[in-house]
Short mmCIF file of C-alpha atoms in Angstrom, two decimals:
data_model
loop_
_atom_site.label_atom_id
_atom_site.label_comp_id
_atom_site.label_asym_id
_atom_site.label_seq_id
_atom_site.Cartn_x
_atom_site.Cartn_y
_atom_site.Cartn_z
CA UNK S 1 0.00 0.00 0.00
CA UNK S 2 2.95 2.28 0.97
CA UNK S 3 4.09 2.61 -2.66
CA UNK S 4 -0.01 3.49 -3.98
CA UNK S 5 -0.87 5.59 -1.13
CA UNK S 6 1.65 8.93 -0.41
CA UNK S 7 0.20 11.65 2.15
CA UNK S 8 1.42 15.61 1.98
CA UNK S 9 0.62 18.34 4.22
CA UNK S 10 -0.62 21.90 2.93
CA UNK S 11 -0.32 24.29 5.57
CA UNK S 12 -0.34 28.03 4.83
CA UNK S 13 2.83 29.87 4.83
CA UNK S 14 1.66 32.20 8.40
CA UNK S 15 1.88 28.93 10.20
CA UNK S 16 5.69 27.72 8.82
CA UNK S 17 8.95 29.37 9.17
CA UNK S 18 11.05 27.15 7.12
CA UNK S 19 9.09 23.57 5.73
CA UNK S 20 8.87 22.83 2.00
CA UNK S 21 5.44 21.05 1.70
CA UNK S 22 6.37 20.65 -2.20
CA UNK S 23 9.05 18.36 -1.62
CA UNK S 24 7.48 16.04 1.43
CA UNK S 25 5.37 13.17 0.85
CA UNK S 26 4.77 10.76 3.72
CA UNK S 27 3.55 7.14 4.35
CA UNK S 28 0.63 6.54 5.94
CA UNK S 29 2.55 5.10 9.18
CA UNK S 30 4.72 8.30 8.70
CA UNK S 31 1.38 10.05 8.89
CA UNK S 32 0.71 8.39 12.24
CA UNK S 33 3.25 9.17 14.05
CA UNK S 34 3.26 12.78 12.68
CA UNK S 35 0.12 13.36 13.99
CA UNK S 36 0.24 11.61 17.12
CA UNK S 37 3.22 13.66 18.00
CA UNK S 38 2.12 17.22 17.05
CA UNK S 39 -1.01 16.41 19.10
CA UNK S 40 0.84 15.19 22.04
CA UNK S 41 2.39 18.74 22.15
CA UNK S 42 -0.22 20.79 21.39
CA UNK S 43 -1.86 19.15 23.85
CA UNK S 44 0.09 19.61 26.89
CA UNK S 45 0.83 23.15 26.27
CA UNK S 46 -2.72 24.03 25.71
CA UNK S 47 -6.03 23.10 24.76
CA UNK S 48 -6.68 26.17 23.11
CA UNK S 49 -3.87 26.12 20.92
CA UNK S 50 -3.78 23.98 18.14
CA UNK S 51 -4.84 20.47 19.72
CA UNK S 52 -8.40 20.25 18.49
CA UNK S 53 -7.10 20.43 14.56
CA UNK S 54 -5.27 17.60 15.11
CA UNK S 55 -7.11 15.54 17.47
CA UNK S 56 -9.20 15.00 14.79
CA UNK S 57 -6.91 13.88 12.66
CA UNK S 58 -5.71 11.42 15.07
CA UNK S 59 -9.51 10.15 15.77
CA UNK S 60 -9.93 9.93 11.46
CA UNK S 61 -6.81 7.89 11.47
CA UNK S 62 -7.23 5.32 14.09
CA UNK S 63 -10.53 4.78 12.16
CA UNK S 64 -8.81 4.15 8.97
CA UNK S 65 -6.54 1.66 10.51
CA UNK S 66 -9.33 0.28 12.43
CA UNK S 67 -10.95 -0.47 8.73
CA UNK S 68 -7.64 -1.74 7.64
CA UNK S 69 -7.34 -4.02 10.40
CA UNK S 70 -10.38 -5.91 9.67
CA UNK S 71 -10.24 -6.15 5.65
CA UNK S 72 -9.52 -10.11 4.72
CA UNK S 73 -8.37 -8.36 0.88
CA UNK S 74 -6.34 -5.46 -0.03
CA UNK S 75 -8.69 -3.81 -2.63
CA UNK S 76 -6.88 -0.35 -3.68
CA UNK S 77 -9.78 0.75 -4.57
CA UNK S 78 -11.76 0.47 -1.87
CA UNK S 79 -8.78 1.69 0.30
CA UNK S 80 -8.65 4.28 -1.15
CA UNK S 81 -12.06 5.37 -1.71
CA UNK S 82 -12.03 4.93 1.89
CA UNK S 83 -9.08 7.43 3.07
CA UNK S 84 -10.71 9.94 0.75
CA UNK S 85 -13.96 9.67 2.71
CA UNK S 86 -12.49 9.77 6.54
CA UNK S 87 -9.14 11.65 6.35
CA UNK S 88 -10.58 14.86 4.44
CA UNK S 89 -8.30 15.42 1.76
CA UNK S 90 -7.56 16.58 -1.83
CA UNK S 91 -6.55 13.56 -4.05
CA UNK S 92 -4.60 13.32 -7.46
CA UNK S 93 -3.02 10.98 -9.36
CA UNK S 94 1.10 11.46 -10.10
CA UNK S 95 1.58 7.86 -11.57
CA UNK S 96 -0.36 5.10 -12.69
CA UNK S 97 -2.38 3.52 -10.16
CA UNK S 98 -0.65 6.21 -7.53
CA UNK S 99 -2.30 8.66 -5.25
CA UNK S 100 -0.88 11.57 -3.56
CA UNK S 101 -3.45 12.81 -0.64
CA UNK S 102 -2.98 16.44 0.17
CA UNK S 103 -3.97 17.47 4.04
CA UNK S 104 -5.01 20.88 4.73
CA UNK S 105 -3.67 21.67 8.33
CA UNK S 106 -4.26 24.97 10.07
CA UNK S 107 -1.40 24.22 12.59
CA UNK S 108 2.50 24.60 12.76
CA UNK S 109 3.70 21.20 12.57
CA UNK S 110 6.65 19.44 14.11
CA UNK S 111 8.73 18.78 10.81
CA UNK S 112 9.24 22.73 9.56
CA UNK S 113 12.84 22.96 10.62
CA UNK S 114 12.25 25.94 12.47
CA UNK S 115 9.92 24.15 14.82
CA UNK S 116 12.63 24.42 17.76
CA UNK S 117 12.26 28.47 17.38
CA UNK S 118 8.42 28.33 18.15
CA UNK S 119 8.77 25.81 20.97
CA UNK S 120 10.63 28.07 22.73
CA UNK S 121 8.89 31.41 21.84
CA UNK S 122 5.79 29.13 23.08
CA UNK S 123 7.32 28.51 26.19
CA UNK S 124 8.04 31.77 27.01
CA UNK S 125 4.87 32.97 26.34
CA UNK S 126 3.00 30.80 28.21
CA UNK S 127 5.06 31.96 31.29
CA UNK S 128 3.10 35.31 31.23
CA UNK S 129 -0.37 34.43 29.59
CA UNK S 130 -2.55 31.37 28.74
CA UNK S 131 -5.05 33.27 25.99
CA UNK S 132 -4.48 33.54 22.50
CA UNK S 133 -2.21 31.44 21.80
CA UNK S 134 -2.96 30.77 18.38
CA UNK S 135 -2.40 34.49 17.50
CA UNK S 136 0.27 35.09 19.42
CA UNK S 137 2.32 31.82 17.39
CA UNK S 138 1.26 33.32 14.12
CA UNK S 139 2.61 36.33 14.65
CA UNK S 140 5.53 35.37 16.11
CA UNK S 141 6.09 33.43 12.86
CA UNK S 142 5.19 36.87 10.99
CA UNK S 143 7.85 38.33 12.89
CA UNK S 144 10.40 35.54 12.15
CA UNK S 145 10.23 36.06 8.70
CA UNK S 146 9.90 40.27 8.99
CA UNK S 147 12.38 40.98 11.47
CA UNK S 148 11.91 44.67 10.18
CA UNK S 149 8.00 44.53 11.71
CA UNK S 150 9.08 43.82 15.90
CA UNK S 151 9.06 47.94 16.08
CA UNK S 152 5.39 48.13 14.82
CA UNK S 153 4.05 45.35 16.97
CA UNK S 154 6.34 46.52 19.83
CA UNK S 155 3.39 49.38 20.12
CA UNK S 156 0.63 47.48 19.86
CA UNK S 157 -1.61 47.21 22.54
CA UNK S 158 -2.63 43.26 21.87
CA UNK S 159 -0.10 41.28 24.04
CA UNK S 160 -0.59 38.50 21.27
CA UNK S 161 1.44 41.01 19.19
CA UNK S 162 3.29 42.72 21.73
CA UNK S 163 4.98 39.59 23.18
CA UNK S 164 5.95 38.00 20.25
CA UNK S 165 8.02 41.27 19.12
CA UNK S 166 9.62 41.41 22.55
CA UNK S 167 10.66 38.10 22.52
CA UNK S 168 12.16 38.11 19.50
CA UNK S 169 13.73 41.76 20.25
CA UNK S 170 15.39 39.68 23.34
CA UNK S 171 16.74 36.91 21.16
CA UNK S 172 18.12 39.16 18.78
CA UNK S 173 20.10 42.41 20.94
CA UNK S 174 20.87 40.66 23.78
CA UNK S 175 21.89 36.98 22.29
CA UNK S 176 20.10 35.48 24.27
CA UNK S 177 20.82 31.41 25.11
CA UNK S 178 18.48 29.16 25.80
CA UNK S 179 18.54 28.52 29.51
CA UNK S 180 19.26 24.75 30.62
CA UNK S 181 15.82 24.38 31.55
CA UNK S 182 14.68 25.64 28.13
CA UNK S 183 16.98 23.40 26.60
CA UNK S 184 15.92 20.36 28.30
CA UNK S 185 11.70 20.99 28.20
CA UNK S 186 12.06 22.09 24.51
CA UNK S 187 15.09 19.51 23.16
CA UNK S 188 16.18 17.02 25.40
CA UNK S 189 12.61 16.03 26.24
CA UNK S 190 10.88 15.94 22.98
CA UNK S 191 13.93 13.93 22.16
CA UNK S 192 13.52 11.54 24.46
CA UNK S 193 10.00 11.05 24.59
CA UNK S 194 10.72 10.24 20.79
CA UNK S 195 13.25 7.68 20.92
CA UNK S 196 10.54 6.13 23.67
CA UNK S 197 7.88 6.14 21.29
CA UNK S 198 9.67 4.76 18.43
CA UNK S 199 11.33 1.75 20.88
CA UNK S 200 7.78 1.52 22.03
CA UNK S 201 6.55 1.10 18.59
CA UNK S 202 9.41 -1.01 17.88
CA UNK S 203 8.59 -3.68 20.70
CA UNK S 204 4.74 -3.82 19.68
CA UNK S 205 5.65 -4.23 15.62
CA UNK S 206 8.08 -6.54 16.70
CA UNK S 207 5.73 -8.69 19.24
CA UNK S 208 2.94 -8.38 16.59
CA UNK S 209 5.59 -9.76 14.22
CA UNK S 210 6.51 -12.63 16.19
CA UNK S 211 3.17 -13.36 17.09
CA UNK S 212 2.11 -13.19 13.33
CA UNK S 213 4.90 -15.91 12.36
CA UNK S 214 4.27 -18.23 15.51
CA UNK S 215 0.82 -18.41 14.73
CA UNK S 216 1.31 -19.31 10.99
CA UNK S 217 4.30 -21.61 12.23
CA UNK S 218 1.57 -23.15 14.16
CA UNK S 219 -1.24 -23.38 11.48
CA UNK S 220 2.08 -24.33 8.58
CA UNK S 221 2.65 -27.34 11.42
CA UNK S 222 -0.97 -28.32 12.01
CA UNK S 223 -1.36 -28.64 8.16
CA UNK S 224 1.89 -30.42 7.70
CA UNK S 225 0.96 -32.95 10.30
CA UNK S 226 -2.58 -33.83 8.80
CA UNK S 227 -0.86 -33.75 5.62
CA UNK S 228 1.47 -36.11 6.66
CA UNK S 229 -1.30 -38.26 8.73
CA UNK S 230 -3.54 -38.69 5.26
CA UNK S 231 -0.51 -39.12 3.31
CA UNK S 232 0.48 -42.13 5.77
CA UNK S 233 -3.15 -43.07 5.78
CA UNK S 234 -3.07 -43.25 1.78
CA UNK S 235 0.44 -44.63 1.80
CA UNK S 236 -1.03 -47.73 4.20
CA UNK S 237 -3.92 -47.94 1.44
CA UNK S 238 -1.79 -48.27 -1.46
CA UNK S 239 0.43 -50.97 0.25
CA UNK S 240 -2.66 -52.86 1.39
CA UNK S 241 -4.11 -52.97 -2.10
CA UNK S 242 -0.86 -53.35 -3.68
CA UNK S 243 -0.51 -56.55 -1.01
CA UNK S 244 -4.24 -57.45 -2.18
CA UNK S 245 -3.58 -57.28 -5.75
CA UNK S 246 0.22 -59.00 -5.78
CA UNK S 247 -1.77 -61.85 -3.77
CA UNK S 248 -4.37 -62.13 -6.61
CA UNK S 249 -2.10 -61.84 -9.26
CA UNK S 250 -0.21 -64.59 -7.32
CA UNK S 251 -3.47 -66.48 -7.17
CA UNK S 252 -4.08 -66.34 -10.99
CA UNK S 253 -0.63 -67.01 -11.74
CA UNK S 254 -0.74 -70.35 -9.70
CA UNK S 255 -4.51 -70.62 -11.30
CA UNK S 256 -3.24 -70.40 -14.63
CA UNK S 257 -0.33 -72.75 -14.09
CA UNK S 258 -2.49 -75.44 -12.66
CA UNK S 259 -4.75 -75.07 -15.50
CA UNK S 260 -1.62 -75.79 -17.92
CA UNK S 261 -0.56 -78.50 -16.12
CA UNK S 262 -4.23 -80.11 -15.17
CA UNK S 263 -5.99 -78.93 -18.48
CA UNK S 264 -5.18 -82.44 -20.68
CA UNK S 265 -5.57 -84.77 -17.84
CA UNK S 266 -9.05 -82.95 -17.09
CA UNK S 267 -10.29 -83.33 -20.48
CA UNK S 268 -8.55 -86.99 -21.05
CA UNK S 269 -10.68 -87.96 -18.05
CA UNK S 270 -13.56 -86.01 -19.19
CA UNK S 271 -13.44 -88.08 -22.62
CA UNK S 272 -12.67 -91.39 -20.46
CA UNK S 273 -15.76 -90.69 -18.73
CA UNK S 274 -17.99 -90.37 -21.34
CA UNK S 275 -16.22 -93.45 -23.62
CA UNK S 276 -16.45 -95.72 -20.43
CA UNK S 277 -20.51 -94.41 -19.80
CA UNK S 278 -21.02 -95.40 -23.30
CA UNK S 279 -19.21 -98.44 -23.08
CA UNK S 280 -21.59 -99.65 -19.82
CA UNK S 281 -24.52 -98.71 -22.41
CA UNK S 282 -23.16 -101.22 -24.65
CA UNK S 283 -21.98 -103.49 -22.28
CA UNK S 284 -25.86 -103.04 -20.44
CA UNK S 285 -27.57 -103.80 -24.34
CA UNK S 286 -24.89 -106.90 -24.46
CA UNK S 287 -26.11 -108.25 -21.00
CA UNK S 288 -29.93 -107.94 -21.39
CA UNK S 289 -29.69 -109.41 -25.37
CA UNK S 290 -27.05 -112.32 -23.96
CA UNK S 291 -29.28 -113.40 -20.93
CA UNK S 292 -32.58 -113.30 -22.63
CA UNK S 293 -30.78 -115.47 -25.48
CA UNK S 294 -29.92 -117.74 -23.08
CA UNK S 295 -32.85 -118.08 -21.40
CA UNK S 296 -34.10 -119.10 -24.96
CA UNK S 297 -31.52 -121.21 -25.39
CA UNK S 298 -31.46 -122.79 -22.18
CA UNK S 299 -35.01 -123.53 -22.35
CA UNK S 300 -34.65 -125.72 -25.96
CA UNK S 301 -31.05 -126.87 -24.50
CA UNK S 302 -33.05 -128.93 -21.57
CA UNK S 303 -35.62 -130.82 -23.72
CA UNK S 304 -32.81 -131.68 -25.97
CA UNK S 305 -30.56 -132.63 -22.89
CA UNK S 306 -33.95 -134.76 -21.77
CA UNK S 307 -34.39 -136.19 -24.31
CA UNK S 308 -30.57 -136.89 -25.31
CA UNK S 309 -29.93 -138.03 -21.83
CA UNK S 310 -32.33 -141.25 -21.08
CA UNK S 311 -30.17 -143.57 -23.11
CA UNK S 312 -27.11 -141.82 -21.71
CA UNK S 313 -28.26 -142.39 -18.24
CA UNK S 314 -28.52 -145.85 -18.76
CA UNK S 315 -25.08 -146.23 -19.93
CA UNK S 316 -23.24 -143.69 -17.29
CA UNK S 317 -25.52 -144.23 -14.14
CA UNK S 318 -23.60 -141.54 -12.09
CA UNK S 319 -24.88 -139.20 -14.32
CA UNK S 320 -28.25 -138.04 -13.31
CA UNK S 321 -30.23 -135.15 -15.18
CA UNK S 322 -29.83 -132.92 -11.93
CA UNK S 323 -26.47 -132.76 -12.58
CA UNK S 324 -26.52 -131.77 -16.13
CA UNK S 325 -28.98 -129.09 -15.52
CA UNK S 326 -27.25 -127.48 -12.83
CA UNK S 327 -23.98 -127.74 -14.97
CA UNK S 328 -25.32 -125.89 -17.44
CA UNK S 329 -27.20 -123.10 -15.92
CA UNK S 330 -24.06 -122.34 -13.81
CA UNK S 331 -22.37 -122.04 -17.13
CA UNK S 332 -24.82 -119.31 -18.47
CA UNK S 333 -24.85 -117.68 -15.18
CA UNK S 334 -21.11 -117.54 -15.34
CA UNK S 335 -21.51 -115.76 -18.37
CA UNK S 336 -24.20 -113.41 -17.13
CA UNK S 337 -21.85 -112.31 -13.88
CA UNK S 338 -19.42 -111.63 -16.07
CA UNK S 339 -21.11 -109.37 -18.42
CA UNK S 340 -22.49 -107.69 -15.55
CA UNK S 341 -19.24 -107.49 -13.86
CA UNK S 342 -17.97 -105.79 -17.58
CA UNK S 343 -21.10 -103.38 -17.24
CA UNK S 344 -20.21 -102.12 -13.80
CA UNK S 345 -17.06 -101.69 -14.66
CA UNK S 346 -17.26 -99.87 -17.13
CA UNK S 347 -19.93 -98.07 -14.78
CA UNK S 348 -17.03 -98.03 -12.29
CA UNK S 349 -14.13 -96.24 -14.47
CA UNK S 350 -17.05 -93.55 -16.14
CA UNK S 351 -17.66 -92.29 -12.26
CA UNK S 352 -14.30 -91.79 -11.47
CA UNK S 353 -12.90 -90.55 -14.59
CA UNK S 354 -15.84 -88.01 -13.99
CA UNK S 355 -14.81 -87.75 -9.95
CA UNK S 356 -11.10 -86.78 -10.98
CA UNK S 357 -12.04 -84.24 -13.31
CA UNK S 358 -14.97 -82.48 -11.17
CA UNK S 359 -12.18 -83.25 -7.96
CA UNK S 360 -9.58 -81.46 -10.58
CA UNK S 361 -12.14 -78.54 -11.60
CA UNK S 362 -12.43 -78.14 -7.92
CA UNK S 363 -9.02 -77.76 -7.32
CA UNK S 364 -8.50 -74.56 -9.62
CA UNK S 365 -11.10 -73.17 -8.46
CA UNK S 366 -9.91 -73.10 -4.37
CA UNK S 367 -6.04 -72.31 -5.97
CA UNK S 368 -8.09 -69.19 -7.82
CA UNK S 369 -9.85 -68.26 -4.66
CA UNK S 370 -6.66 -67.86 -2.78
CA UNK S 371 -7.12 -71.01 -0.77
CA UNK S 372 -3.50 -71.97 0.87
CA UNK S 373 -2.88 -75.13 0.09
CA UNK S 374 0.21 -76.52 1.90
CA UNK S 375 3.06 -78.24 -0.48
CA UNK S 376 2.43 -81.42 2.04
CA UNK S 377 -1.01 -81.65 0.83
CA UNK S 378 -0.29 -80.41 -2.57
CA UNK S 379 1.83 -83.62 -3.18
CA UNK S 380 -1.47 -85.79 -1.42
CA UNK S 381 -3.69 -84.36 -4.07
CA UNK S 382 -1.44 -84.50 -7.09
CA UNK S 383 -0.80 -88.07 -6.36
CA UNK S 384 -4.09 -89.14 -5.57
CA UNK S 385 -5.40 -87.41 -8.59
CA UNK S 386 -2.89 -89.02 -10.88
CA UNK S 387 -2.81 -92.54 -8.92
CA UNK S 388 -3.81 -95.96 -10.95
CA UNK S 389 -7.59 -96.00 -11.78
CA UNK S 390 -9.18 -99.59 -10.88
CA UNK S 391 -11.02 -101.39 -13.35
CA UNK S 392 -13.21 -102.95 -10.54
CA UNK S 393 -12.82 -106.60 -12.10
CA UNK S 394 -10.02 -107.39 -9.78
CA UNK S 395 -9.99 -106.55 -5.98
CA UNK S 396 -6.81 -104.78 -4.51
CA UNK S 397 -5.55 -103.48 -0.81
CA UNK S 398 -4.90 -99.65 -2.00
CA UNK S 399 -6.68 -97.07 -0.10
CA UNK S 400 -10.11 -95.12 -1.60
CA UNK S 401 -8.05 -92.49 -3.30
CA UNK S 402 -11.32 -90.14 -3.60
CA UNK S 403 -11.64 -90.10 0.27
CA UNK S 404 -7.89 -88.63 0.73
CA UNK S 405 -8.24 -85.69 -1.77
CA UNK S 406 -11.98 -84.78 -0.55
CA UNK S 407 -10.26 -85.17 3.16
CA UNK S 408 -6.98 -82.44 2.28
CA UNK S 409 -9.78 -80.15 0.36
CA UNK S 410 -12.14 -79.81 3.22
CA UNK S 411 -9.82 -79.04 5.47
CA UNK S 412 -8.62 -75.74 2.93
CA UNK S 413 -11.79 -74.93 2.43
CA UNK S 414 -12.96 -73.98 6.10
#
């Protein structure tokens, strides 16, 4: 704002002995502290003096920086619209987007380099009378500039006039130093109270300062921290689904290799299945035409063997039709048990050709759902799965294959 925003002060020439309004332009903190301290003065030499004038241009400031104070965006515009309204003022324009605010003061002010002269002359004055002190300053200043005048006023019958010239007389025959007491109320003091108001100033812009930065330390720190909390929280995320997905792609990759390696045996066993299911259907049409031709054949077989055997009889007595009859129908029902023993068979290796692959189907599928299957049991299953199918015709002592895998597969499964 400093470098938009430039203050000046216009104050009529009867109120300056030597300050150049032309050439001073001022910031807006520089107008602060100009006005607080000409008031400060003015104030406690008199409340007639000049106070009042700028009083009120304390009050309009502390209301500006009241306004500025509470703004959440520096809008030129509006900041300036704003001085222009409560800090009466002329405004112009030197630069682009630059604004020189002109102050009309009725006052002397603390920065004409003469100001020392009418501290003193104040002083003085103010040792003999306490009314009109505005008058008597301007004319004193009058006089400072029109030496040649002190006779004229010397005259006068207004001591606003009269004391002015006869201080100034005194300074001016006589030589007239100030006394130590002058010296210190008029420099020493105004010094000092200076150098405590700018070290005051000083400690509040620099506890405001630190106060500013430990507060948006703090808030920088409270946002790094919950910054760092989510970014742990999403960091945890992405290793968990990373974990997730390596395990399923570990999954599939085992899925897909036991397919490879199980794929052929599942569909030779599929295609045993259905060979040896329609084999029993043969076998089944082979056993019902075979017994129902024997049965035929039997039938004509024993009136033949009657017949055939009553002269045989006679000739081998230990031979008696009972015997010949039984002989025979144990023969065809030989051949019946083994055609049926062929049928079930073949019923036999169709159920668990189909048991291996179903048993091999649902051994993908657990690998696929991520079921841990131990190497142990791995080696159980592969064996049992590729272990020597019986035909059923012949009994042997090996263990029910079927009830080891379905035993290693439950267990997985819960």
């Amino acid at each position: 704002m400093d470098n938009k925003i430039l203050f000046r002060f216009s104050i009529e020439e009867q109120y300056v002995i030597n300050y150049n309004h032309q050439n001073e332009e001022y910031t807006f903190d520089e107008l602060e502290r100009i006005s607080k301290s000409n008031f400060e003065y003015w104030n406690s030499v008199s409340r007639e003096g000049y106070s009042q004038e700028w009083e009120i241009l304390n009050k309009n400031i502390t209301r500006v920086r009241e306004y500025l104070s509470t703004i959440e965006e520096l809008d030129s515009e509006s900041i300036r619209n704003y001085f222009y309204n409560n800090i009466p003022s002329n405004r112009e324009e030197i630069e682009t987007d630059k604004y020189l605010y002109k102050i009309s003061m009725s006052s002397p002010i603390d920065r004409d380099a003469e100001f020392g002269k009418i501290k003193n002359f104040v002083s003085f004055y103010i040792q003999h009378l306490t009314n009109n002190l505005r008058e008597a300053v301007i004319n004193f200043i009058r006089l400072s500039k029109n030496m040649y005048e002190i006779g004229y006023d010397l005259s006068s019958t207004s001591q606003y006039r009269f004391y002015p010239a006869l201080y100034l007389l005194k300074q001016h025959f006589s030589d007239l130093k100030e006394s130590k007491d002058d010296f210190e109320t008029n420099i020493v003091l105004p010094i000092k109270s200076k150098l405590q108001e700018i070290s005051d100033d000083s400690n509040e812009q620099y506890k405001e300062i630190t106060t500013f930065i430990e507060t948006k330390h703090n808030e920088i720190q409270q946002q790094f921290d919950e910054k760092s909390i989510e970014l742990k929280e999403f960091q945890s995320s992405i290793n968990i689904w990373q974990e997730g997905k390596e395990a399923r792609l570990n999954d599939l990759e085992e899925t897909y290799k036991n397919k490879l390696s199980l794929e052929a045996p599942e569909e030779l066993w599929y295609n045993r299945s259905k060979e040896y299911r329609e084999k029993a259907k043969y076998w089944t049409w082979v056993l019902i035409v075979s017994a129902l031709a024997l049965v035929g054949f039997l039938t004509g077989l024993v009136m033949v063997i009657h017949d055939y055997s009553l002269d045989t009889i006679q000739e081998i007595p230990f031979i008696s039709k009972s015997f010949i009859l039984v002989s025979i129908i144990s023969f065809f029902v030989y051949i019946i048990r083994v055609l049926i023993k062929i049928v079930m068979s073949n019923h036999h290796l169709a159920t668990e050709y189909e048991q291996k692959a179903a048993l091999t189907r649902f051994y993908q599928a657990l690998t696929y759902a991520g079921t841990d299957i131990a190497q142990e049991e791995r080696i159980i299953i592969i064996h049992s799965l590729f272990s020597r199918t019986e035909t059923g015709l012949v009994k042997t002592d090996s263990s029910n294959d079927v009830d080891a895998i379905l035993s290693v597969l439950s267990k997985n499964v819960h």
